[in-house]
Short mmCIF file of C-alpha atoms in Angstrom, two decimals:
data_model
loop_
_atom_site.label_atom_id
_atom_site.label_comp_id
_atom_site.label_asym_id
_atom_site.label_seq_id
_atom_site.Cartn_x
_atom_site.Cartn_y
_atom_site.Cartn_z
CA MET A 1 -26.32 -11.19 0.53
CA VAL A 2 -23.14 -12.79 -0.93
CA ASP A 3 -23.31 -16.31 -2.33
CA LEU A 4 -20.19 -18.60 -2.69
CA ILE A 5 -19.56 -22.26 -2.41
CA ILE A 6 -17.06 -23.88 1.06
CA ASP A 7 -16.62 -27.33 -0.10
CA ASN A 8 -19.26 -27.48 -1.83
CA LYS A 9 -21.81 -25.69 0.04
CA LYS A 10 -23.76 -23.24 -1.36
CA ILE A 11 -23.75 -20.01 1.49
CA SER A 12 -25.07 -16.39 1.37
CA VAL A 13 -23.61 -14.06 3.94
CA PRO A 14 -23.51 -10.56 3.97
CA GLU A 15 -21.36 -8.35 2.06
CA GLY A 16 -17.36 -8.03 3.80
CA THR A 17 -18.52 -10.86 6.16
CA THR A 18 -14.15 -13.11 6.54
CA ILE A 19 -13.77 -15.95 4.75
CA LEU A 20 -13.58 -17.72 8.62
CA ASN A 21 -16.65 -16.00 9.66
CA ALA A 22 -18.87 -17.24 6.50
CA ALA A 23 -17.85 -20.58 6.43
CA GLU A 24 -17.95 -20.82 11.25
CA ILE A 25 -21.44 -19.08 10.30
CA ASN A 26 -22.19 -22.33 8.66
CA GLY A 27 -20.73 -24.84 10.11
CA ILE A 28 -16.92 -25.18 8.77
CA SER A 29 -14.15 -25.64 11.12
CA ILE A 30 -10.92 -23.33 9.41
CA PRO A 31 -8.21 -23.86 11.71
CA HIS A 32 -6.07 -21.03 12.82
CA LEU A 33 -4.15 -19.35 14.99
CA CYS A 34 -3.89 -16.20 16.02
CA TYR A 35 -7.14 -14.58 14.87
CA LEU A 36 -9.23 -12.74 17.75
CA GLU A 37 -11.87 -10.84 16.32
CA GLY A 38 -11.38 -6.80 16.07
CA LEU A 39 -8.13 -7.20 18.15
CA ASN A 40 -5.77 -8.85 15.93
CA GLU A 41 -6.80 -9.89 12.30
CA ILE A 42 -3.28 -9.97 10.16
CA GLY A 43 -3.33 -13.63 9.98
CA ALA A 44 0.13 -13.67 10.89
CA CYS A 45 0.33 -17.91 11.89
CA ARG A 46 -1.48 -18.83 8.02
CA VAL A 47 -2.85 -21.73 9.35
CA CYS A 48 -6.02 -20.88 8.59
CA VAL A 49 -5.25 -20.52 4.42
CA VAL A 50 -7.88 -21.63 1.79
CA GLU A 51 -7.55 -22.66 -1.51
CA ILE A 52 -9.57 -20.95 -4.11
CA GLU A 53 -10.35 -21.26 -7.58
CA GLY A 54 -9.35 -19.21 -9.64
CA ILE A 55 -6.21 -18.35 -7.62
CA ASN A 56 -2.48 -19.50 -8.51
CA ARG A 57 -1.49 -19.16 -4.36
CA LEU A 58 -3.32 -19.70 -0.73
CA VAL A 59 -4.69 -17.05 0.95
CA THR A 60 -5.92 -16.60 4.66
CA ALA A 61 -8.99 -17.04 5.78
CA CYS A 62 -9.34 -14.39 9.53
CA ASN A 63 -8.27 -11.67 7.05
CA ASN A 64 -10.08 -11.77 3.57
CA VAL A 65 -13.96 -10.89 2.69
CA VAL A 66 -15.73 -13.20 0.33
CA GLU A 67 -17.13 -12.36 -2.60
CA ASP A 68 -19.91 -13.53 -5.17
CA GLY A 69 -19.26 -16.49 -7.23
CA MET A 70 -16.54 -17.51 -4.60
CA LEU A 71 -15.48 -21.26 -4.81
CA ILE A 72 -13.22 -21.86 -1.74
CA TYR A 73 -11.73 -25.32 -0.70
CA THR A 74 -11.22 -25.70 3.60
CA ASN A 75 -9.47 -28.80 3.00
CA SER A 76 -7.74 -29.57 0.10
CA PRO A 77 -4.65 -31.26 -0.39
CA LYS A 78 -2.12 -28.47 -1.08
CA VAL A 79 -4.01 -26.60 2.36
CA ARG A 80 -3.33 -29.10 4.21
CA GLU A 81 0.21 -29.46 3.40
CA THR A 82 0.58 -26.28 3.66
CA ARG A 83 -0.45 -25.44 7.11
CA ARG A 84 1.46 -28.84 8.43
CA VAL A 85 4.36 -26.95 7.54
CA ASN A 86 3.61 -23.66 9.12
CA VAL A 87 3.04 -24.73 12.45
CA GLU A 88 6.30 -26.82 12.06
CA LEU A 89 7.81 -23.70 11.74
CA ILE A 90 5.62 -22.48 14.23
CA LEU A 91 6.81 -24.67 16.48
CA SER A 92 10.42 -25.22 15.59
#
């Protein structure tokens, strides 16, 4: 099992679980458009981005697996602004 924190909530999930699935299992919603489990896990839409403490860039939740001790933010101002811009680009 992997122990991590998503939005100040301590959770444990099996190894190999994606950030998106770990959040969903624990009732934390991360918006996504292109993700379809087992079919499309490329993170092309970039709507599911999250912020991980200690990493300077945002990462996609749909195709990155959890690691022990991760501290993840799914709704920070940086994440919200990036999602907004990505959706605008998709719609343009």
